[in-house]
Coordinates of C-alpha atoms and ligand atoms in Angstrom, one line a residue:
M4 CA 138.4 115.5 76.5
Q5 CA 140.8 113.2 74.4
P6 CA 139.2 112.0 71.2
P7 CA 138.7 108.3 70.6
W8 CA 141.3 106.2 69.0
W9 CA 139.2 105.7 65.9
Q10 CA 139.0 109.4 65.3
K11 CA 142.6 110.1 65.3
G12 CA 143.6 106.5 63.8
V13 CA 144.0 104.9 60.5
I14 CA 142.3 101.7 59.9
Y15 CA 144.0 99.1 57.4
Q16 CA 142.0 96.5 55.7
V17 CA 143.1 92.8 55.7
Y18 CA 141.6 90.3 53.4
P19 CA 142.8 87.4 55.3
R20 CA 143.1 84.7 52.5
S21 CA 145.5 87.2 50.7
F22 CA 147.9 88.8 53.2
M23 CA 150.1 86.2 54.2
D24 CA 150.4 82.2 54.2
S25 CA 152.1 80.8 57.1
N26 CA 151.4 77.1 56.4
N27 CA 151.9 77.1 52.5
D28 CA 148.6 76.0 51.5
G29 CA 148.3 78.7 49.4
I30 CA 145.7 80.8 51.4
G31 CA 146.7 83.5 53.8
D32 CA 145.9 82.8 57.6
I33 CA 145.9 84.6 61.0
P34 CA 149.6 83.3 62.1
G35 CA 150.3 84.9 58.9
I36 CA 148.6 88.3 59.6
T37 CA 150.6 88.2 63.2
S38 CA 153.7 87.6 61.7
K39 CA 153.1 90.9 59.8
L40 CA 152.3 93.0 62.7
D41 CA 155.7 94.5 62.7
Y42 CA 155.1 95.7 59.2
L43 CA 151.9 97.5 60.1
Q44 CA 153.2 98.9 62.9
W45 CA 156.3 100.2 61.0
L46 CA 153.8 101.3 58.3
G47 CA 152.1 103.5 60.9
V48 CA 148.4 102.5 61.0
D49 CA 146.4 102.2 64.0
A50 CA 143.9 99.5 63.5
I51 CA 143.7 96.3 61.4
W52 CA 140.0 95.2 60.0
L53 CA 139.7 91.6 59.3
S54 CA 137.3 90.4 56.6
P55 CA 135.5 87.1 57.9
I56 CA 137.7 84.5 59.4
Y57 CA 134.9 82.3 60.9
P58 CA 134.0 78.6 59.7
S59 CA 132.5 78.9 56.1
P60 CA 132.1 76.7 53.0
M61 CA 133.3 79.9 51.4
A62 CA 131.0 80.0 48.8
D63 CA 131.4 84.0 49.3
F64 CA 134.9 83.6 51.0
G65 CA 133.7 83.9 54.4
Y66 CA 131.1 86.1 53.9
D67 CA 128.8 83.0 54.1
I68 CA 129.4 81.9 58.0
A69 CA 128.4 78.6 59.2
N70 CA 129.6 79.4 63.0
Y71 CA 129.8 83.0 64.4
T72 CA 132.0 82.2 67.4
D73 CA 134.9 80.0 65.9
I74 CA 137.7 80.3 63.4
D75 CA 137.6 78.6 60.0
Q76 CA 140.4 76.0 60.1
V77 CA 141.9 77.3 56.9
F78 CA 142.8 80.5 58.8
G79 CA 144.0 78.9 62.2
K80 CA 142.4 78.3 65.5
L81 CA 140.5 80.7 68.2
E82 CA 143.9 80.4 69.8
D83 CA 145.6 82.0 66.8
L84 CA 143.0 84.7 66.9
E85 CA 143.6 85.4 70.5
R86 CA 147.3 85.5 70.0
L87 CA 146.7 88.0 66.9
L88 CA 145.0 90.2 69.3
Q89 CA 147.3 90.1 72.0
Q90 CA 150.3 90.6 69.8
A91 CA 148.3 93.5 68.2
H92 CA 147.6 95.2 71.5
A93 CA 151.0 94.7 72.8
R94 CA 152.1 96.9 69.6
G95 CA 149.3 99.4 70.3
L96 CA 147.2 98.3 67.2
K97 CA 143.6 97.7 67.7
L98 CA 141.6 94.8 66.1
I99 CA 138.5 95.1 64.3
L100 CA 136.4 92.2 63.2
D101 CA 133.7 91.9 60.2
F102 CA 130.3 90.9 61.7
V103 CA 128.0 89.6 59.0
P104 CA 124.2 89.6 60.1
N105 CA 122.4 89.7 57.3
H106 CA 122.7 86.1 56.4
T107 CA 124.5 83.0 57.4
S108 CA 125.8 80.2 55.3
D109 CA 123.1 77.6 54.2
E110 CA 125.4 75.0 56.3
H111 CA 124.8 77.1 59.6
P112 CA 122.9 74.5 61.9
W113 CA 120.3 77.5 62.4
F114 CA 119.5 77.2 58.7
Q115 CA 119.8 73.4 58.6
Q116 CA 117.1 73.5 61.3
S117 CA 114.7 75.9 59.7
R118 CA 114.8 74.2 56.4
A119 CA 114.1 70.9 58.2
S120 CA 110.2 71.5 58.4
R121 CA 107.6 74.5 58.4
T122 CA 107.1 74.0 62.0
N123 CA 110.9 73.7 63.2
E124 CA 111.3 76.3 66.0
K125 CA 114.1 77.8 63.8
R126 CA 111.6 78.2 60.7
S127 CA 110.9 81.8 61.5
W128 CA 114.7 82.6 61.8
Y129 CA 115.0 83.1 58.1
I130 CA 112.5 84.6 55.3
W131 CA 110.3 81.8 53.8
H132 CA 107.5 82.5 51.5
D133 CA 105.2 80.4 49.6
P134 CA 105.3 80.3 45.8
A135 CA 103.3 82.8 43.8
P136 CA 100.1 81.5 42.1
D137 CA 102.2 80.4 39.2
G138 CA 104.5 78.6 41.2
G139 CA 107.4 81.3 40.8
P140 CA 109.1 83.3 43.3
P141 CA 107.0 85.4 45.7
N142 CA 108.2 88.5 44.3
N143 CA 110.8 90.3 41.7
W144 CA 113.4 90.9 44.1
T145 CA 116.9 90.2 42.7
S146 CA 120.1 88.8 44.1
F147 CA 123.0 91.1 44.3
F148 CA 125.0 88.2 42.3
G149 CA 122.2 88.0 39.7
G150 CA 118.9 86.1 39.2
S151 CA 115.9 85.9 41.7
A152 CA 116.7 86.4 45.3
W153 CA 114.3 83.6 46.0
Q154 CA 115.2 79.6 45.9
F155 CA 112.7 77.0 46.0
D156 CA 113.5 74.3 48.6
E157 CA 111.8 71.0 47.5
K158 CA 111.5 69.4 50.9
T159 CA 108.9 72.1 52.5
E160 CA 107.8 73.7 49.2
Q161 CA 108.5 77.1 50.0
Y162 CA 111.0 79.7 48.7
Y163 CA 113.7 81.3 51.0
L164 CA 115.3 84.6 50.7
H165 CA 118.8 85.2 49.7
M166 CA 119.9 88.6 48.8
F167 CA 123.4 87.4 47.6
D168 CA 124.4 84.0 46.8
V169 CA 121.9 80.9 46.9
K170 CA 124.1 79.4 49.8
Q171 CA 123.8 83.0 52.0
P172 CA 120.0 82.6 53.3
D173 CA 118.9 86.0 54.7
L174 CA 118.1 86.0 58.4
N175 CA 114.9 87.3 59.6
W176 CA 115.8 90.3 61.9
R177 CA 111.9 90.8 62.8
N178 CA 112.4 87.8 64.9
P179 CA 113.6 89.0 68.3
E180 CA 115.2 85.5 68.9
V181 CA 117.5 86.3 65.8
C182 CA 118.4 89.7 67.2
Q183 CA 119.3 88.4 70.6
A184 CA 121.4 85.5 69.1
M185 CA 123.3 88.0 67.0
Y186 CA 123.9 90.1 70.0
D187 CA 125.2 87.2 71.5
V188 CA 127.9 86.9 69.1
L189 CA 128.7 90.6 69.5
R190 CA 129.2 89.9 72.9
F191 CA 131.5 86.8 72.4
W192 CA 134.0 88.7 70.7
L193 CA 133.8 91.6 73.0
E194 CA 134.5 89.5 75.9
R195 CA 137.9 88.4 74.1
G196 CA 138.7 92.1 73.8
V197 CA 138.2 92.7 69.9
D198 CA 137.9 96.6 69.7
G199 CA 135.0 96.9 67.3
F200 CA 133.3 95.4 64.2
R201 CA 132.5 96.4 60.7
V202 CA 129.1 95.4 60.2
D203 CA 128.2 93.8 56.6
V204 CA 125.5 95.2 54.6
L205 CA 124.0 97.0 57.8
W206 CA 121.5 98.9 55.6
M207 CA 119.7 95.7 54.4
L208 CA 118.9 93.9 57.6
L209 CA 115.1 94.5 57.4
K210 CA 113.1 94.1 54.2
D211 CA 109.6 95.0 53.7
E212 CA 106.8 92.8 55.5
Q213 CA 104.7 92.8 52.6
L214 CA 107.3 91.7 50.2
R215 CA 106.2 94.5 47.6
D216 CA 108.1 94.3 44.3
N217 CA 111.0 96.5 43.7
P218 CA 110.9 98.9 41.0
P219 CA 113.4 98.5 38.0
N220 CA 116.3 101.1 38.0
P221 CA 115.8 103.0 34.9
N222 CA 119.6 103.9 34.6
W223 CA 120.9 100.3 34.9
K224 CA 122.5 99.1 31.6
P225 CA 123.3 95.6 30.7
G226 CA 126.6 94.4 31.7
E227 CA 126.3 96.6 34.9
A228 CA 126.6 95.0 38.2
H229 CA 123.2 93.0 39.1
E230 CA 123.0 94.9 42.2
Y231 CA 122.1 98.2 40.5
R232 CA 119.2 96.5 38.2
Q233 CA 116.5 97.4 40.8
L234 CA 115.8 100.1 43.1
G235 CA 116.0 98.7 46.6
L236 CA 112.9 100.4 47.8
Y237 CA 111.6 97.6 49.8
T238 CA 114.9 95.8 50.4
E239 CA 117.2 98.3 51.7
D240 CA 117.0 101.2 54.4
Q241 CA 113.6 100.2 55.8
P242 CA 111.7 101.4 58.7
G243 CA 112.9 100.2 62.1
I244 CA 116.4 99.5 61.1
H245 CA 117.6 102.2 63.2
E246 CA 116.4 100.6 66.4
I247 CA 119.0 97.5 65.4
V248 CA 121.9 99.8 64.8
R249 CA 121.2 101.3 68.2
E250 CA 121.0 98.3 69.7
M251 CA 124.2 97.0 68.4
R252 CA 125.9 100.4 69.6
R253 CA 124.5 99.9 73.1
T254 CA 125.9 96.4 73.1
L255 CA 129.2 97.8 72.3
D256 CA 129.3 100.6 74.4
T257 CA 129.0 98.6 77.7
Y258 CA 132.4 97.3 76.8
G259 CA 134.3 100.9 76.8
E260 CA 135.7 102.5 73.5
R261 CA 134.7 100.1 70.9
V262 CA 134.0 101.1 67.3
L263 CA 131.0 100.4 65.4
I264 CA 131.4 100.9 61.4
G265 CA 128.5 100.0 59.1
E266 CA 128.8 99.1 55.5
I267 CA 126.2 101.3 53.8
Y268 CA 126.0 102.1 50.3
L269 CA 123.6 104.8 50.3
P270 CA 123.4 108.5 49.0
P271 CA 125.1 110.5 51.5
E272 CA 121.9 112.4 52.8
R273 CA 120.5 109.1 53.8
L274 CA 123.9 107.6 54.9
M275 CA 123.9 110.5 57.6
H276 CA 121.0 108.9 59.4
Y277 CA 123.2 105.8 60.2
Y278 CA 125.0 108.2 62.9
G279 CA 121.8 108.2 64.8
E280 CA 119.8 111.0 65.9
M281 CA 121.7 111.2 69.2
L282 CA 124.9 110.1 67.7
D283 CA 123.8 106.8 69.0
E284 CA 124.1 104.5 65.9
A285 CA 127.3 103.7 64.0
H286 CA 130.5 105.7 64.8
L287 CA 131.6 105.5 61.2
P288 CA 128.9 104.5 58.5
F289 CA 131.4 103.9 55.7
N290 CA 131.5 106.9 53.3
F291 CA 132.0 104.9 49.9
Q292 CA 131.6 107.8 47.6
F293 CA 135.5 107.6 46.5
V294 CA 134.9 104.0 45.4
T295 CA 131.5 104.6 43.7
M296 CA 132.4 107.6 41.9
P297 CA 132.1 107.1 38.0
T298 CA 135.2 109.3 37.2
W299 CA 138.1 110.5 39.2
E300 CA 138.1 114.3 38.8
A301 CA 139.1 117.3 40.8
R302 CA 135.8 119.1 40.5
V303 CA 133.7 115.9 41.4
I304 CA 135.8 114.8 44.3
R305 CA 135.4 118.6 45.7
Q306 CA 132.0 118.8 45.4
I307 CA 131.7 115.2 47.3
V308 CA 133.8 116.5 50.1
D309 CA 132.2 119.8 50.5
K310 CA 128.6 118.7 50.4
Y311 CA 129.3 115.5 53.0
E312 CA 131.3 118.0 55.4
A313 CA 128.0 120.1 54.9
I314 CA 125.6 117.7 55.6
L315 CA 127.5 115.8 58.5
P316 CA 125.4 116.0 61.8
E317 CA 126.9 118.0 64.5
G318 CA 129.3 116.1 66.5
A319 CA 129.7 113.3 64.0
W320 CA 133.2 112.5 62.6
P321 CA 133.6 111.9 59.0
N322 CA 135.6 108.8 57.3
W323 CA 136.8 108.1 53.9
V324 CA 137.2 104.8 51.9
L325 CA 139.3 104.4 48.8
G326 CA 139.3 101.0 48.1
N327 CA 138.0 97.5 49.5
H328 CA 137.7 94.0 48.6
D329 CA 134.4 94.4 46.6
R330 CA 135.7 97.4 44.1
P331 CA 138.5 97.7 41.8
R332 CA 141.8 99.3 43.2
I333 CA 142.3 102.9 43.0
A334 CA 145.5 102.4 41.1
T335 CA 143.8 100.7 38.3
R336 CA 140.9 103.0 38.5
A337 CA 143.1 106.3 38.5
G338 CA 146.1 105.0 37.2
R339 CA 149.2 104.6 39.3
E340 CA 150.6 108.2 39.3
Q341 CA 147.3 109.3 40.2
A342 CA 146.9 107.0 42.9
R343 CA 149.8 109.2 44.8
V344 CA 147.4 112.0 44.7
A345 CA 144.7 109.8 45.7
Q346 CA 146.6 108.6 48.7
M347 CA 147.5 112.1 49.6
L348 CA 143.8 112.9 49.6
L349 CA 142.9 109.9 51.5
L350 CA 145.3 110.7 54.3
T351 CA 145.0 114.6 54.5
L352 CA 141.1 114.7 54.4
R353 CA 139.4 115.4 57.8
G354 CA 137.9 112.0 59.0
T355 CA 139.2 108.4 59.7
P356 CA 140.8 106.9 56.6
T357 CA 140.4 103.3 55.7
C358 CA 143.3 101.8 53.6
Y359 CA 142.8 98.5 51.7
Y360 CA 146.0 96.1 51.8
G361 CA 148.3 96.5 49.2
D362 CA 147.0 100.1 48.2
E363 CA 149.9 101.2 50.1
I364 CA 152.3 99.9 47.8
G365 CA 150.3 101.0 44.7
M366 CA 149.1 97.3 43.8
E367 CA 146.7 97.3 40.7
N368 CA 144.2 94.8 40.1
G369 CA 145.5 91.5 39.4
S370 CA 144.8 89.5 36.0
V371 CA 142.8 86.2 36.8
P372 CA 142.0 83.9 33.8
P373 CA 138.3 83.3 33.5
E374 CA 138.8 79.6 34.4
M375 CA 140.3 80.6 37.8
I376 CA 137.3 83.1 38.9
H377 CA 136.4 82.2 42.5
D378 CA 134.1 85.0 43.4
P379 CA 130.3 84.0 43.0
R380 CA 129.6 87.4 41.5
G381 CA 132.2 86.7 38.8
K382 CA 130.9 83.4 37.8
G383 CA 129.9 83.5 34.3
H384 CA 130.6 87.1 34.1
P385 CA 134.4 87.5 34.5
E386 CA 134.1 91.4 34.2
L387 CA 132.1 91.5 37.5
S388 CA 134.4 89.3 39.3
R389 CA 136.2 90.8 42.4
D390 CA 139.0 88.4 42.6
Y391 CA 141.3 91.0 40.7
E392 CA 141.2 93.2 43.8
R393 CA 141.8 90.2 45.9
T394 CA 145.2 88.9 44.7
P395 CA 147.9 88.0 47.3
M396 CA 150.0 90.9 48.8
Q397 CA 153.2 91.5 47.3
W398 CA 155.9 91.3 50.1
D399 CA 159.1 90.9 47.9
S400 CA 160.5 89.7 44.9
G401 CA 160.9 86.1 45.4
P402 CA 158.7 83.3 43.9
N403 CA 154.9 83.9 44.9
A404 CA 155.8 87.5 46.0
G405 CA 156.7 86.1 49.7
F406 CA 153.3 85.6 50.3
S407 CA 153.6 81.7 50.0
A408 CA 156.4 79.3 49.9
P409 CA 158.0 78.9 46.3
G410 CA 156.2 76.2 44.2
V411 CA 153.1 76.6 46.0
T412 CA 149.9 77.3 43.8
T413 CA 148.2 80.4 45.7
W414 CA 144.4 80.7 45.7
L415 CA 144.5 83.6 43.3
P416 CA 147.5 84.3 41.1
V417 CA 150.1 86.7 42.1
A418 CA 149.9 89.9 40.0
N419 CA 152.7 89.8 37.3
D420 CA 154.4 93.0 38.0
Y421 CA 155.0 92.0 41.5
Q422 CA 158.7 92.2 41.1
S423 CA 158.8 95.8 40.8
W424 CA 155.9 96.6 43.2
N425 CA 156.4 95.1 46.4
V426 CA 157.1 96.1 50.2
A427 CA 160.9 94.8 50.0
V428 CA 161.8 96.7 46.9
E429 CA 159.5 99.7 47.9
R430 CA 161.0 99.9 51.4
D431 CA 164.5 100.6 50.0
D432 CA 163.4 103.1 47.8
A433 CA 163.1 106.6 49.2
L434 CA 160.8 107.7 46.5
S435 CA 158.2 104.6 46.2
F436 CA 154.6 104.4 46.6
L437 CA 155.3 102.9 50.0
S438 CA 157.5 105.7 51.4
L439 CA 154.9 108.2 50.2
T440 CA 152.4 106.1 52.2
R441 CA 154.6 105.7 55.4
E442 CA 155.7 109.4 55.1
L443 CA 151.8 110.6 54.8
L444 CA 151.0 108.4 57.8
M445 CA 153.6 109.9 59.9
L446 CA 153.0 113.3 59.1
R447 CA 149.1 112.9 59.9
R448 CA 150.0 111.3 63.2
S449 CA 152.0 113.9 64.3
S450 CA 150.2 117.0 63.0
P451 CA 147.1 117.8 65.1
A452 CA 146.0 120.0 62.0
L453 CA 146.1 116.7 60.0
T454 CA 144.4 114.4 62.5
L455 CA 141.8 116.5 64.0
G456 CA 142.1 120.2 62.4
A457 CA 139.1 121.7 60.7
Y458 CA 138.6 121.5 57.0
Q459 CA 138.1 124.3 54.4
A460 CA 138.2 124.2 50.6
I461 CA 140.2 127.0 49.1
D462 CA 138.5 128.7 46.0
E463 CA 140.4 128.7 42.8
E464 CA 140.0 128.8 39.2
N465 CA 141.8 125.7 38.2
E466 CA 139.3 123.0 37.4
S467 CA 142.0 120.4 37.4
C468 CA 142.9 121.0 40.9
F469 CA 141.7 120.9 44.6
V470 CA 143.0 122.8 47.2
Y471 CA 142.1 122.8 50.9
L472 CA 143.1 123.7 54.2
R473 CA 143.4 121.8 57.4
Q474 CA 143.9 123.8 60.6
H475 CA 144.3 123.2 64.2
D476 CA 145.2 126.2 66.5
E477 CA 148.2 127.7 65.1
Q478 CA 149.1 124.8 62.8
R479 CA 147.8 124.9 59.2
Y480 CA 148.5 122.8 55.9
L481 CA 147.2 123.6 52.5
V482 CA 146.9 120.7 50.4
A483 CA 147.1 121.0 46.8
L484 CA 146.0 118.0 44.3
N485 CA 146.5 118.1 40.6
F486 CA 144.2 115.6 39.3
S487 CA 145.5 115.8 35.8
A488 CA 148.4 114.4 33.8
Q489 CA 149.5 118.1 32.7
E490 CA 151.3 120.8 34.6
Q491 CA 148.8 123.2 36.5
E492 CA 149.2 126.7 38.0
I493 CA 147.2 127.7 40.6
H494 CA 147.0 131.5 42.0
L495 CA 145.7 131.4 45.6
A496 CA 144.1 134.8 46.8
I497 CA 145.7 134.0 50.2
R498 CA 148.6 135.9 52.0
G499 CA 151.0 133.7 53.5
R500 CA 154.2 131.8 53.7
G501 CA 154.5 128.2 52.3
H502 CA 156.8 125.5 52.9
V503 CA 156.8 122.0 51.2
A504 CA 156.3 119.4 53.7
L505 CA 155.7 116.7 51.3
S506 CA 155.2 116.2 47.5
T507 CA 153.7 113.1 46.0
S508 CA 156.8 112.6 44.2
M509 CA 158.8 112.9 47.2
D510 CA 161.5 115.0 45.8
R511 CA 161.0 118.5 46.6
D512 CA 160.8 120.7 49.7
G513 CA 161.4 124.2 51.0
A514 CA 159.7 127.6 50.5
I515 CA 156.9 127.9 47.9
D516 CA 155.3 130.9 46.4
L517 CA 151.5 130.7 47.1
S518 CA 150.5 133.2 44.4
A519 CA 151.7 131.3 41.7
L520 CA 151.9 127.6 42.6
R521 CA 153.0 125.1 40.1
L522 CA 152.0 121.5 40.5
R523 CA 153.8 119.0 38.2
P524 CA 151.5 116.2 36.4
N525 CA 149.7 114.2 39.0
E526 CA 151.7 116.0 41.7
G527 CA 150.2 116.8 45.1
L528 CA 151.6 118.9 47.8
L529 CA 151.3 119.1 51.3
I530 CA 152.4 122.6 52.3
E531 CA 152.9 124.1 55.9
Y532 CA 151.3 127.4 55.8
S533 CA 151.7 130.6 58.0
I534 CA 149.8 133.9 57.7
I535 CA 151.9 137.0 57.3
Ligands
GLC618 C1 129.4 93.0 51.5 C2 130.8 92.3 51.6 C3 131.0 91.5 50.2 C4 130.0 90.3 50.3 C5 128.7 90.8 50.4 C6 127.6 89.8 51.2 O1 128.9 93.7 50.7 O2 131.7 93.3 51.4 O3 132.0 91.0 49.9 O4 129.9 89.5 49.2 O5 128.5 91.8 51.8 O6 127.9 89.1 52.5

């Protein structure tokens, strides 16, 4: 049986505001994305996931949706999305939309009705509660963006729940009408041919019915993100959630081979449950360990990979994420030289990789002056802002990096170093970050060992390196990664002949001695390997 496309393929995340501005208003849009499909095809990715493009007051840049079945005018029209879909499909690219079921915008007509009176038919579509006896919020739950998760609404004298911004009221997923309305949203887009969904905060849809207080997180330190202040004992991963995920999956499955991806920040043991006991829930519960790990170290990474592979349910397919619109970019976290090694890791591990736009050219976090911070999480706390990883894509060395016309003020400033780090410059440089990414994608696509092959870690003494084998039938690759800025030597106790297929430095090939393998600082090697 042929494996489904989402197992063989590589997903590329586009943050639409920042990808390509076609109408020169300083904000990226859908026609802009369509104009870059040739680039994505040339790059060699298989599927594009778009962060939300629906009508929104943009309190959380599209994650606050006022209408699930239309397109925000800043991004274009429904016809533009249909054209993007058709043009993507014509190039063999899949299109995945973001689905945000946990909350709507407070400007969504459902919430407008819900807040109108206590007896409104949509009242129970959201989570309303009387004040505590002292008039304060019903319990201690805190919002991911800081402060109480409850907002008092004068008109009806009750609090509503918002786990994120005050303009993002949480829907009540215990109300079957809400569930049906949201499954209808999925159908609306499936009918139009989208290839799947990335489901926002999937593990948080249900909250404790008794509204019990969350315990404080004993490890949280002032200055760390608000979302870690409490342990989400009563707001995350609640009993009943799996029925909802199963229902989403059933809805997708009636349309053929579509993919269900879940945004789930949970420890790996608990994450695994989201594949479903019968593998009937998310195809890919996002595996965020590479974006949440505190230090980028060989030992830790090997432990993460080995454990994840060991606990993966039988028949479940792994996936790896290196960056997204919520976390600092890998080139900033690990450094640009090391980011090449990270890219080799991402694209040679077993499982579907997700690449965040710009990471393929080695983009670092941009600098955004405090007065230009847009992100609700960064308001008053610039150190927590996510704007830095959302700066415009760097297409060329011209004004505004080719993202927008010269003279236009872009919604976030273009990164300072864009003249050396952009698609046009790197395309012409055989040793560039972009050339490395493209070569890795090409090798991955053409090698069953890399797309579908088994994974096995190789034991070696060197603490700074991680070596593993990928194998399918007769094809074998060794991946040897140096996570340090010093030269390293590895002695592999395997008998065989090695041939360098790719170095992260792009300047090395030919036969290699596996008994004394030398890796230069921050070097990764992809080695074709045959047993003798
Ligand atoms: C998810 C999104 C994030 C958003 C939040 C609320 O975590 O990735 O960007 O702020 O959900 O929708």
